[in-house]
mmCIF file of C-alpha atoms and ligand atoms in Angstrom:
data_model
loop_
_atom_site.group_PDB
_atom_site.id
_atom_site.type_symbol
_atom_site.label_atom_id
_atom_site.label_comp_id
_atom_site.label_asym_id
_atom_site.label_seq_id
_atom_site.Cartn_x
_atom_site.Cartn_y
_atom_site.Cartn_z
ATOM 1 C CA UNK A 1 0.000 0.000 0.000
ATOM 2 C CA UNK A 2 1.061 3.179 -1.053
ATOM 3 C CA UNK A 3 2.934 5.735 2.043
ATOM 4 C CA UNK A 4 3.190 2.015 4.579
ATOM 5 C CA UNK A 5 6.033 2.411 6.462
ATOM 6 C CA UNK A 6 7.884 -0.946 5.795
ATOM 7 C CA UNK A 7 10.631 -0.467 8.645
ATOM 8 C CA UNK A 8 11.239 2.003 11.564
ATOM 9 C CA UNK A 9 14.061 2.302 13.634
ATOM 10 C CA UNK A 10 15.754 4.063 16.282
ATOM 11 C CA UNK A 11 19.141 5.552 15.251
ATOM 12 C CA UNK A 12 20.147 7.584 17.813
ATOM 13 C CA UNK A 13 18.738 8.681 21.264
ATOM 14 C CA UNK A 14 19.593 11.093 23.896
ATOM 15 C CA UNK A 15 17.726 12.492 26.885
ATOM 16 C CA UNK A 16 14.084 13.421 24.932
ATOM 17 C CA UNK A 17 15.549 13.862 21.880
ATOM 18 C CA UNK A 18 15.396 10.804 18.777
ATOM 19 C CA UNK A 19 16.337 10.105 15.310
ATOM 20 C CA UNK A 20 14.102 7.726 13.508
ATOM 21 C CA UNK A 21 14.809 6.178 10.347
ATOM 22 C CA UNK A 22 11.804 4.827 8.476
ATOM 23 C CA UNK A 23 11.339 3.167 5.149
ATOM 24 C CA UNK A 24 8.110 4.116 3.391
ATOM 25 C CA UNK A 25 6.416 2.013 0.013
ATOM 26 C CA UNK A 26 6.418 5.047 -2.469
ATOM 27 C CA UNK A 27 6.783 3.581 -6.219
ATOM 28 C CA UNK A 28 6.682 6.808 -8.074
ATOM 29 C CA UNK A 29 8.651 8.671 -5.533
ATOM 30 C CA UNK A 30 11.523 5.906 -5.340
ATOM 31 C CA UNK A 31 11.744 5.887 -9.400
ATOM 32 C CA UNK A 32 12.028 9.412 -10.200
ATOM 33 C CA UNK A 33 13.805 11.133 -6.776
ATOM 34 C CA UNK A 34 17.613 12.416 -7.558
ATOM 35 C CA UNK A 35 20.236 13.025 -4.855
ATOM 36 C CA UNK A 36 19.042 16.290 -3.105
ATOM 37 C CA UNK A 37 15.419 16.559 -3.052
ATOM 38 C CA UNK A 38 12.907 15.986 -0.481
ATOM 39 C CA UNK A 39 9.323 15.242 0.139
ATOM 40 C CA UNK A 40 6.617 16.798 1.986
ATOM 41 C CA UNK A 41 4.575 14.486 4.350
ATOM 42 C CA UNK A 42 1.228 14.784 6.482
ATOM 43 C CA UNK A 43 0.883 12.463 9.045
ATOM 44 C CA UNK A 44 -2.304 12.677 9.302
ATOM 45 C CA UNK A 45 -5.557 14.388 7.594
ATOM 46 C CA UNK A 46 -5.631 17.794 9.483
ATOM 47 C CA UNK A 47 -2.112 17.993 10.472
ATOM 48 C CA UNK A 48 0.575 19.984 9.057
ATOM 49 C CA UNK A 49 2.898 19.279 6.119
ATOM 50 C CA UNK A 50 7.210 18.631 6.831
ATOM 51 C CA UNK A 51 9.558 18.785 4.407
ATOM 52 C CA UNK A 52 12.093 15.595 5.111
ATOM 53 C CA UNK A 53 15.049 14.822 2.581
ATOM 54 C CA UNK A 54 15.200 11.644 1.199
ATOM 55 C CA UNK A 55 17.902 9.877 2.510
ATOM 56 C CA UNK A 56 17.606 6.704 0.067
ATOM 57 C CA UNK A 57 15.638 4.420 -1.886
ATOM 58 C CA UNK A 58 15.832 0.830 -2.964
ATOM 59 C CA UNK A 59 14.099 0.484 -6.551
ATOM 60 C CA UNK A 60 13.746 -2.829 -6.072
ATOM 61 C CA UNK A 61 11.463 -2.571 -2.485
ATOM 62 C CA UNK A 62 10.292 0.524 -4.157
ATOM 63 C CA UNK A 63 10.909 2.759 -0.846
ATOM 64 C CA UNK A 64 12.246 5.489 -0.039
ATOM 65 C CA UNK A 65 13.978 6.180 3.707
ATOM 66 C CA UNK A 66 13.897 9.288 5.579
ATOM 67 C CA UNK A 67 15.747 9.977 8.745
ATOM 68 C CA UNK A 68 13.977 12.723 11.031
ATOM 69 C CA UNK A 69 14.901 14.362 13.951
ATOM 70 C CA UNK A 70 11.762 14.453 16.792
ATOM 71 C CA UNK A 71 11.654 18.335 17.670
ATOM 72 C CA UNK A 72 8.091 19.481 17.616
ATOM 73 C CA UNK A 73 4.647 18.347 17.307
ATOM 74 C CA UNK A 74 4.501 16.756 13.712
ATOM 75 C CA UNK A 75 8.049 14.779 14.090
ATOM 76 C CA UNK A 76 6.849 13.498 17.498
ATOM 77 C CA UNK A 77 3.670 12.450 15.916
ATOM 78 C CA UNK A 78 5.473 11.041 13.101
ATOM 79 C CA UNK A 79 8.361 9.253 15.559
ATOM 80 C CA UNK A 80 4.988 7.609 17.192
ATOM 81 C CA UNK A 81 3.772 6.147 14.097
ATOM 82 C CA UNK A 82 4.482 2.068 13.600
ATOM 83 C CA UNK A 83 5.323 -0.087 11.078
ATOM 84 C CA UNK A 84 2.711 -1.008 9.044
ATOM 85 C CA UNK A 85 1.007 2.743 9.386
ATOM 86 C CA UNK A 86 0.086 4.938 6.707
ATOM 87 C CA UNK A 87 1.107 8.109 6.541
ATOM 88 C CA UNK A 88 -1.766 10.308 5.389
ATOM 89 C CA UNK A 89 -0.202 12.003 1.936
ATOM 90 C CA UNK A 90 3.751 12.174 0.984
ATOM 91 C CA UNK A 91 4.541 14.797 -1.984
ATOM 92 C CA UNK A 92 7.500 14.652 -3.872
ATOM 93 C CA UNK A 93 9.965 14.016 -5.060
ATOM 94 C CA UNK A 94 10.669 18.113 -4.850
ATOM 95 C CA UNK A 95 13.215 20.891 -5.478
ATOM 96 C CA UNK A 96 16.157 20.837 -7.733
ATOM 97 C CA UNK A 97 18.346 18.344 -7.796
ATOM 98 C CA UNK A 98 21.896 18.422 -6.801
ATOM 99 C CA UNK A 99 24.387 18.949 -9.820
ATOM 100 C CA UNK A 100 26.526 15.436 -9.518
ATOM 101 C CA UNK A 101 29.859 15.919 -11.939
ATOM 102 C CA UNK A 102 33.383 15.356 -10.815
ATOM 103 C CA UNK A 103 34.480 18.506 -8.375
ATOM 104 C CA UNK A 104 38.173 17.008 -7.538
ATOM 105 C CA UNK A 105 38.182 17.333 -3.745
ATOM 106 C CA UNK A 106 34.679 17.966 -2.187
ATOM 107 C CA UNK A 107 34.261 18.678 1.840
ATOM 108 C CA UNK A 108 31.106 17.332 3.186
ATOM 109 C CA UNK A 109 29.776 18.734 6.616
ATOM 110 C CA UNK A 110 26.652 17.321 7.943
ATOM 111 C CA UNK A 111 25.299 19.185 11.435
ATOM 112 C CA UNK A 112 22.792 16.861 13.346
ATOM 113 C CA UNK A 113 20.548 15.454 11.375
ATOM 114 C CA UNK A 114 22.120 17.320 8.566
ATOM 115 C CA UNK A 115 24.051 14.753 8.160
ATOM 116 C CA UNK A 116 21.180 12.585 7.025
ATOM 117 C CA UNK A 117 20.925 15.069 4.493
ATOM 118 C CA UNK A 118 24.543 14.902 3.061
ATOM 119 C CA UNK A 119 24.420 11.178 2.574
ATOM 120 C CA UNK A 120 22.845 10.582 -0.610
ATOM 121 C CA UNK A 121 24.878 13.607 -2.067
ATOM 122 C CA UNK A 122 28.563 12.447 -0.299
ATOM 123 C CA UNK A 123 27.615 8.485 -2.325
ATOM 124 C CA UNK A 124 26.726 10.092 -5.853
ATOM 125 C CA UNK A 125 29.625 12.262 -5.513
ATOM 126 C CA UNK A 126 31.674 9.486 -4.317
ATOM 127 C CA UNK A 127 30.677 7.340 -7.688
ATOM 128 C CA UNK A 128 31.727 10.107 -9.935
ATOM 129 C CA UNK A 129 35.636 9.848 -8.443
ATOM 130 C CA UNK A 130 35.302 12.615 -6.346
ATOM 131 C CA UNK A 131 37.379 13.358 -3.464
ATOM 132 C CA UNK A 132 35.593 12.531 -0.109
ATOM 133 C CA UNK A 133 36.089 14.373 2.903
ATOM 134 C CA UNK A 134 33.276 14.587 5.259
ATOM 135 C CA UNK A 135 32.918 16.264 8.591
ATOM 136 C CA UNK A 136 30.182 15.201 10.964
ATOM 137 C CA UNK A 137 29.124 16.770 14.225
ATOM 138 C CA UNK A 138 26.497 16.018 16.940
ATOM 139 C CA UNK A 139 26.088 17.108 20.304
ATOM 140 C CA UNK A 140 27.395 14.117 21.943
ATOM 141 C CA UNK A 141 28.464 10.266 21.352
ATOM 142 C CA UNK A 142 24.795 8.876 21.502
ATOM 143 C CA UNK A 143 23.779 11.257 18.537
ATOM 144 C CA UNK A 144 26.282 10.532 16.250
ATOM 145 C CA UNK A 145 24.493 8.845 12.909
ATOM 146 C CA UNK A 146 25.561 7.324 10.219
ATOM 147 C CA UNK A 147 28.975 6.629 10.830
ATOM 148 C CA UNK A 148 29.073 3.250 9.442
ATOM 149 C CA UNK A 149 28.189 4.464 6.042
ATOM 150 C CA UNK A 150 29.855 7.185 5.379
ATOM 151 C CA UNK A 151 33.568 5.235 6.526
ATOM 152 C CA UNK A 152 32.297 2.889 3.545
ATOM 153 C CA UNK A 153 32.195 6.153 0.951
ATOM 154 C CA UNK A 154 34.636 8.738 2.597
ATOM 155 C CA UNK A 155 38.482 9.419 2.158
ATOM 156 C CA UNK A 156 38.443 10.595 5.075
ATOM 157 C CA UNK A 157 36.270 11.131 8.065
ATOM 158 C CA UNK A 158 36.369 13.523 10.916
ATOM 159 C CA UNK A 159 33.614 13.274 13.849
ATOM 160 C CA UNK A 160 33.269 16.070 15.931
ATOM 161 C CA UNK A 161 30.922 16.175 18.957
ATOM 162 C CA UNK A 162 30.230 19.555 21.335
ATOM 163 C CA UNK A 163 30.655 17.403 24.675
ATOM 164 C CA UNK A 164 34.052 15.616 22.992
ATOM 165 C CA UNK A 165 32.493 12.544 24.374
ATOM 166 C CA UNK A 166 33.261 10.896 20.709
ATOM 167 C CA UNK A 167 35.516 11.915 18.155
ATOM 168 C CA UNK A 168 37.313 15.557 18.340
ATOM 169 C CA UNK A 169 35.417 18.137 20.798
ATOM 170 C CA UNK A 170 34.268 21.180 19.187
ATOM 171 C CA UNK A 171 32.629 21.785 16.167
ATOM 172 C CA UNK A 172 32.627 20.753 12.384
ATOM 173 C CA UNK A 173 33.700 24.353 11.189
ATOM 174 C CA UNK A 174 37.468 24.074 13.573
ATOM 175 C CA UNK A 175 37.759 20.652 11.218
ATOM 176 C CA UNK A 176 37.399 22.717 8.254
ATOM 177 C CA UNK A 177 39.729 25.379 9.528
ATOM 178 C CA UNK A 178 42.232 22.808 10.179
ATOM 179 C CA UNK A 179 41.679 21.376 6.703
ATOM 180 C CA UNK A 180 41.970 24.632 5.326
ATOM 181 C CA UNK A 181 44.930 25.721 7.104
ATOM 182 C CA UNK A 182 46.502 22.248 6.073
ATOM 183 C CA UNK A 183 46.724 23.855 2.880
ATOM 184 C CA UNK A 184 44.500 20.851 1.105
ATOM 185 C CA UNK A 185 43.200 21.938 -2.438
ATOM 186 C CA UNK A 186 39.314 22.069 -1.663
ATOM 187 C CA UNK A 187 36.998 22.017 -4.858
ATOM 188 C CA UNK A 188 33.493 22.294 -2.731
ATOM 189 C CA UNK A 189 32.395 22.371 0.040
ATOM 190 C CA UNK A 190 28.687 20.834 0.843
ATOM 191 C CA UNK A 191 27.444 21.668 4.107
ATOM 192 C CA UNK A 192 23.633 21.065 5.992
ATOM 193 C CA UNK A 193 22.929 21.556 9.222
ATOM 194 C CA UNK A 194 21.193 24.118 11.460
ATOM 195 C CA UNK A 195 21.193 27.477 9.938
ATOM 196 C CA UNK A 196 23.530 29.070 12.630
ATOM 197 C CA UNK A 197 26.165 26.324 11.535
ATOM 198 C CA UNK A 198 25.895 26.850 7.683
ATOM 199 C CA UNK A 199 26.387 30.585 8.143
ATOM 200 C CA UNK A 200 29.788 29.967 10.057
ATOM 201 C CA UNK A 201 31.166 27.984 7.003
ATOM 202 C CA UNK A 202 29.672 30.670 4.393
ATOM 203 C CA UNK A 203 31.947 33.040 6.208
ATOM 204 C CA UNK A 204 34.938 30.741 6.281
ATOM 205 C CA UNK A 205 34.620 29.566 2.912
ATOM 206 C CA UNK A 206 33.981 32.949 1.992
ATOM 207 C CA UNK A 207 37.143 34.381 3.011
ATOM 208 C CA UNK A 208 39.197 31.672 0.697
ATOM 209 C CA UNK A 209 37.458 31.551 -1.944
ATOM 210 C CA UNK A 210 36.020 28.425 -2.317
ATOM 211 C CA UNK A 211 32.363 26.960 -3.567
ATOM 212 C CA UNK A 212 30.357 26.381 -0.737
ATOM 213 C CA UNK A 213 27.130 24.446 -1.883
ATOM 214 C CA UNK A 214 24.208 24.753 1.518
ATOM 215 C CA UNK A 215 20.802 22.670 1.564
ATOM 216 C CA UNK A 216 18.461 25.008 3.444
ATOM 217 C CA UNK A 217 16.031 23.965 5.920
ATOM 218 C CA UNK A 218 13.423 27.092 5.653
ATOM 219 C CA UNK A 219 9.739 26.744 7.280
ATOM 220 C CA UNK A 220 7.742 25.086 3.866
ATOM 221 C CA UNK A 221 3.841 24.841 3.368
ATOM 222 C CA UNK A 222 3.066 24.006 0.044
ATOM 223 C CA UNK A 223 6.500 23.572 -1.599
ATOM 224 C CA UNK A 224 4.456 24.713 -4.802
ATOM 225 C CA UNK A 225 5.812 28.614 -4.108
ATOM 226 C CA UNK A 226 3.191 29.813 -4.432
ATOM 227 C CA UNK A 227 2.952 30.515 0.346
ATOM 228 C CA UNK A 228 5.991 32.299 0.402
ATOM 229 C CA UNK A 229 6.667 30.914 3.395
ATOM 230 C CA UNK A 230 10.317 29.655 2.293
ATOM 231 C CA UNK A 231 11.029 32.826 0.695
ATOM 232 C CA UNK A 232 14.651 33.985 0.629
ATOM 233 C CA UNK A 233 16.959 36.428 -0.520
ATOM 234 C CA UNK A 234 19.404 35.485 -2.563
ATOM 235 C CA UNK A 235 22.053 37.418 -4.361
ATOM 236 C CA UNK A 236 19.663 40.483 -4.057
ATOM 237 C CA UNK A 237 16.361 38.343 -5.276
ATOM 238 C CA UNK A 238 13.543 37.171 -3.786
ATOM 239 C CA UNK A 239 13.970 33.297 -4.284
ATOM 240 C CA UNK A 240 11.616 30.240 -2.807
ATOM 241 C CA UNK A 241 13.786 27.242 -1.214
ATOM 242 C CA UNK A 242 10.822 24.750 -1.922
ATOM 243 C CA UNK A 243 11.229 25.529 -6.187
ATOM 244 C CA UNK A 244 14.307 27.292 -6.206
ATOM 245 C CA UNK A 245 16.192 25.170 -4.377
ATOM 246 C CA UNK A 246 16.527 23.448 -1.821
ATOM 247 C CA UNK A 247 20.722 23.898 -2.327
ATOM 248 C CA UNK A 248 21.985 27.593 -2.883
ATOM 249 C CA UNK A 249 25.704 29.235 -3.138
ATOM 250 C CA UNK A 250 26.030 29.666 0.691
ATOM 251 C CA UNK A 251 27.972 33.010 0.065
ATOM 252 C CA UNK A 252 24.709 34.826 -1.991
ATOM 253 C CA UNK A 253 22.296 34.121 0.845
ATOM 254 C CA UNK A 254 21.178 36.819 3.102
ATOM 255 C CA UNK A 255 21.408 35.007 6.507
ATOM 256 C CA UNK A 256 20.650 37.490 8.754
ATOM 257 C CA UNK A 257 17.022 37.126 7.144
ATOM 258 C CA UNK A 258 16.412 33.307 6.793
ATOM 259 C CA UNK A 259 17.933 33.200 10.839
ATOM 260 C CA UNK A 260 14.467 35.813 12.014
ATOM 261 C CA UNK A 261 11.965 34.221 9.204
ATOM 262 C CA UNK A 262 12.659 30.544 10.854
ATOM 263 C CA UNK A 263 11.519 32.101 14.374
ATOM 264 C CA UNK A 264 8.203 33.163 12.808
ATOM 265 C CA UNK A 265 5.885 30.672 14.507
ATOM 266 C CA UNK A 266 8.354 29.839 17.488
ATOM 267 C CA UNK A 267 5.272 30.841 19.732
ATOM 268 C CA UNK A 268 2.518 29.032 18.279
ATOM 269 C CA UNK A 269 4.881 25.996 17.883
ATOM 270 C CA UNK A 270 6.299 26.349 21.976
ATOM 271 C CA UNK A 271 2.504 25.969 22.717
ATOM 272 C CA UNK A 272 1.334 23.614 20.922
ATOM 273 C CA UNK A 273 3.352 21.288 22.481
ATOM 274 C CA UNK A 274 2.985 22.188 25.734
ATOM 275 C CA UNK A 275 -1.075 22.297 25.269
ATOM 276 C CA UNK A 276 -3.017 19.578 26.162
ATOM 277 C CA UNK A 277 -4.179 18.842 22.351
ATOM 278 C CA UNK A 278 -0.042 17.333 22.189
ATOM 279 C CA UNK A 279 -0.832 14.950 25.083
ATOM 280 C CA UNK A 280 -1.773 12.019 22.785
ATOM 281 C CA UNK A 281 1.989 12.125 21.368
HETATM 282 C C1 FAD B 1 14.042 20.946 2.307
HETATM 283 C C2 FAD B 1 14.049 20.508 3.756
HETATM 284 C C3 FAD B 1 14.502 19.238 4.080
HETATM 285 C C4 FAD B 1 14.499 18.816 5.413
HETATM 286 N N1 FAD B 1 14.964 17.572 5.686
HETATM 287 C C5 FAD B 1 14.955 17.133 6.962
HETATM 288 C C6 FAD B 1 15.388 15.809 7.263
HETATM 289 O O1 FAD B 1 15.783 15.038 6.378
HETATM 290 N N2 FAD B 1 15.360 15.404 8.558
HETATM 291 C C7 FAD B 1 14.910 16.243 9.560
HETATM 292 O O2 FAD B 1 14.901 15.817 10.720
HETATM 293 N N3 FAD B 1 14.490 17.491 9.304
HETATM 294 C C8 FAD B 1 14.489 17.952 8.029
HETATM 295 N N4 FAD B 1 14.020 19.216 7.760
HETATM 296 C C9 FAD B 1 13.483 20.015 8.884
HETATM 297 C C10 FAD B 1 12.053 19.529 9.220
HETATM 298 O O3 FAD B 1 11.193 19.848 8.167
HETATM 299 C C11 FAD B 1 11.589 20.205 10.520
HETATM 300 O O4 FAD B 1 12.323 19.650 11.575
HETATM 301 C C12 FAD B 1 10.100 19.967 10.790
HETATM 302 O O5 FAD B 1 9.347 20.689 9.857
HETATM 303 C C13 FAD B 1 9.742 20.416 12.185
HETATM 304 O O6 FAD B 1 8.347 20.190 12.371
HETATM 305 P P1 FAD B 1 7.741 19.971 13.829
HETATM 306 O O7 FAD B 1 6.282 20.212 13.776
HETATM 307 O O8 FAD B 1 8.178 18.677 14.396
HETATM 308 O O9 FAD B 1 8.463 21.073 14.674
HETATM 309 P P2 FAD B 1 7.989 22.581 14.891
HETATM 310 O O10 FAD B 1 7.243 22.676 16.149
HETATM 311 O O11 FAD B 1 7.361 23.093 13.638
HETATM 312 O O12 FAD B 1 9.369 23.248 15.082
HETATM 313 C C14 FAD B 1 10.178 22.899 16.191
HETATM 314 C C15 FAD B 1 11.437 23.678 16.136
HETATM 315 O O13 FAD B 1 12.096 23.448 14.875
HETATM 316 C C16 FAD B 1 12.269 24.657 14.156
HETATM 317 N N5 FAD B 1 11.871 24.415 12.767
HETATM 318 C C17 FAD B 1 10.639 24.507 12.235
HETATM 319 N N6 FAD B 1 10.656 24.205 10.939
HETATM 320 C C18 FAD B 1 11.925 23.928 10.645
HETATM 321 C C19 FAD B 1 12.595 23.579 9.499
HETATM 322 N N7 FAD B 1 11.971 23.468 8.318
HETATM 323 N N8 FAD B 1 13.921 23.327 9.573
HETATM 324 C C20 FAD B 1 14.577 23.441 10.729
HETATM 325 N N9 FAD B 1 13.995 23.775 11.862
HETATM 326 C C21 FAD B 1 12.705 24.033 11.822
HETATM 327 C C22 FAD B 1 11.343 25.652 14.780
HETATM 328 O O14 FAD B 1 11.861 26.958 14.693
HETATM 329 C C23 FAD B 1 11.230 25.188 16.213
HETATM 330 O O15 FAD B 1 12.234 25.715 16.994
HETATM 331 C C24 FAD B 1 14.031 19.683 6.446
HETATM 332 C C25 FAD B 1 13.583 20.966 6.116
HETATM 333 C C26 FAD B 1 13.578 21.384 4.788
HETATM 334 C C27 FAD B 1 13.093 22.743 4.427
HETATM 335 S S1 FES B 2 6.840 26.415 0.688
HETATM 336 FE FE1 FES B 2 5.377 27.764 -0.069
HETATM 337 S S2 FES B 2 6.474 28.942 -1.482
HETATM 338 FE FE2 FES B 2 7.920 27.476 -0.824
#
């Protein structure tokens, strides 16, 4: 049945916080989705719609996987959801594409869950005999992900984590400094992660020169742009992430601006899950 979740599993916990990985039946999805784009899901009938990346897909099973961090209402509702449940409507596969050619030497930084997001980029790069050097952070050892598969694809591999309970303490960007300072020839650089994280390496990258590629996690509504809520500006236009993008030139985005439009509904989201219409979750 079409949007079944096949498989669901815990891939990293901490305190209150998880990511999930689930696999969900999606034919058309699975056969037309290219590294870099994402769906949008509803859980359920009157609930909202998330954008989620897709992480993978397996033609043959005819699924696609998503990995989601569990930080408000819909990704807890979501994270509660079994195998064998439908999810109420999945749209996609949407936005552009990321351009997969041979680079030379491409930096891959994934931030949190981010890093989810870099995988299916770091493998296609990796197949067209590209360089692989990726940096991932978390806040601590039990939220590292994906570490098994990208040793399997990557040069190299740094892990940082805030804590330094795994890997190097501090964050992805002092890797990249090092790298940098290390004199390595760097092609690209492909970064996701919270915004705060991809603005640091805009302004790193920025300063030497080189191509930084960012996947931008905006608020989305009906990734059709025609809400506006994912609007951006970008070198001096208005741009949408949902048609536009989701991947721009890191050093062209106005930052400042994406940073207060992502606090829009921080209110309205605070209290709904605190209210009592969240205690089901
Ligand atoms: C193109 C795209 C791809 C994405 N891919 C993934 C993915 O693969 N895995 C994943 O875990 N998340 C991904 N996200 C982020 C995900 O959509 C949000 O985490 C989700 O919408 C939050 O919904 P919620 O109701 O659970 O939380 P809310 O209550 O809506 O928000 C909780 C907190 O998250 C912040 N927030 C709200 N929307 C977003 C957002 N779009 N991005 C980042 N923070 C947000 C809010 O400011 C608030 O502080 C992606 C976002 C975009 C735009
Ligand atoms: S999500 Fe509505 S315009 Fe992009």
């Amino acid at each position: 049945m079409n949007n079944k979740i096949i498989s669901k599993k815990v891939i990293a916990e901490f305190s209150n916080t998880r990511i999930i990985r689930i696999e969900v039946y999606s034919p058309i999805i699975s056969e037309h989705y290219k590294p870099g784009q994402f769906v949008i899901i509803m859980v359920e009938e009157k609930g909202e719609r998330i954008p989620l990346t897709i992480t993978e897909t397996d033609l043959n099973k005819k699924t696609i996987s998503l990995i989601f961090q569990e930080i408000g209402y819909t990704t807890k509702l979501l994270g509660n959801l079994k195998e064998d449940d439908v999810l109420y409507h999945i749209a996609g596969p949407l936005g552009k594409p990321t351009e997969i050619t041979n680079y030379g030497t491409v930096v891959l930084i994934g931030g949190g869950v981010g890093t989810a997001e870099i995988y299916p980029v770091a493998k296609s790069l990796k197949e067209e005999k590209n360089k692989i050097i990726t940096i991932i952070g978390a806040k601590n050892k039990n939220l590292v992900i994906l570490e098994e598969e990208f040793k399997k694809i990557s040069n190299e591999l740094y892990i940082t984590t805030d804590d330094g309970s795994y890997g190097e303490k501090g964050f992805v960007s002092d890797i990249l400094k090092k790298l940098i300072n290390q004199k390595i020839k760097i092609d690209l650089v492909y970064a996701v992660g919270p915004i705060p994280m991809m603005k640091v390496i805009s302004e790193i990258t920025k300063c030497y020169n080189i191509r930084t590629l960012v996947s931008l996690n905006t608020i989305m509504i009906d990734a059709t742009g025609m809400c506006g809520s994912c609007r951006i500006t970008y070198d001096g236009k208005i741009n949408y992430v949902c048609c536009d993008g989701p991947e721009f030139d890191a050093h062209k985005i106005d930052w400042e601006e994406i940073t207060n439009r992502n606090k829009t509904y921080l209110k309205q989201e605070e209290y709904i899950l605190k209210s009592s219409f969240c205690k089901h979750i």
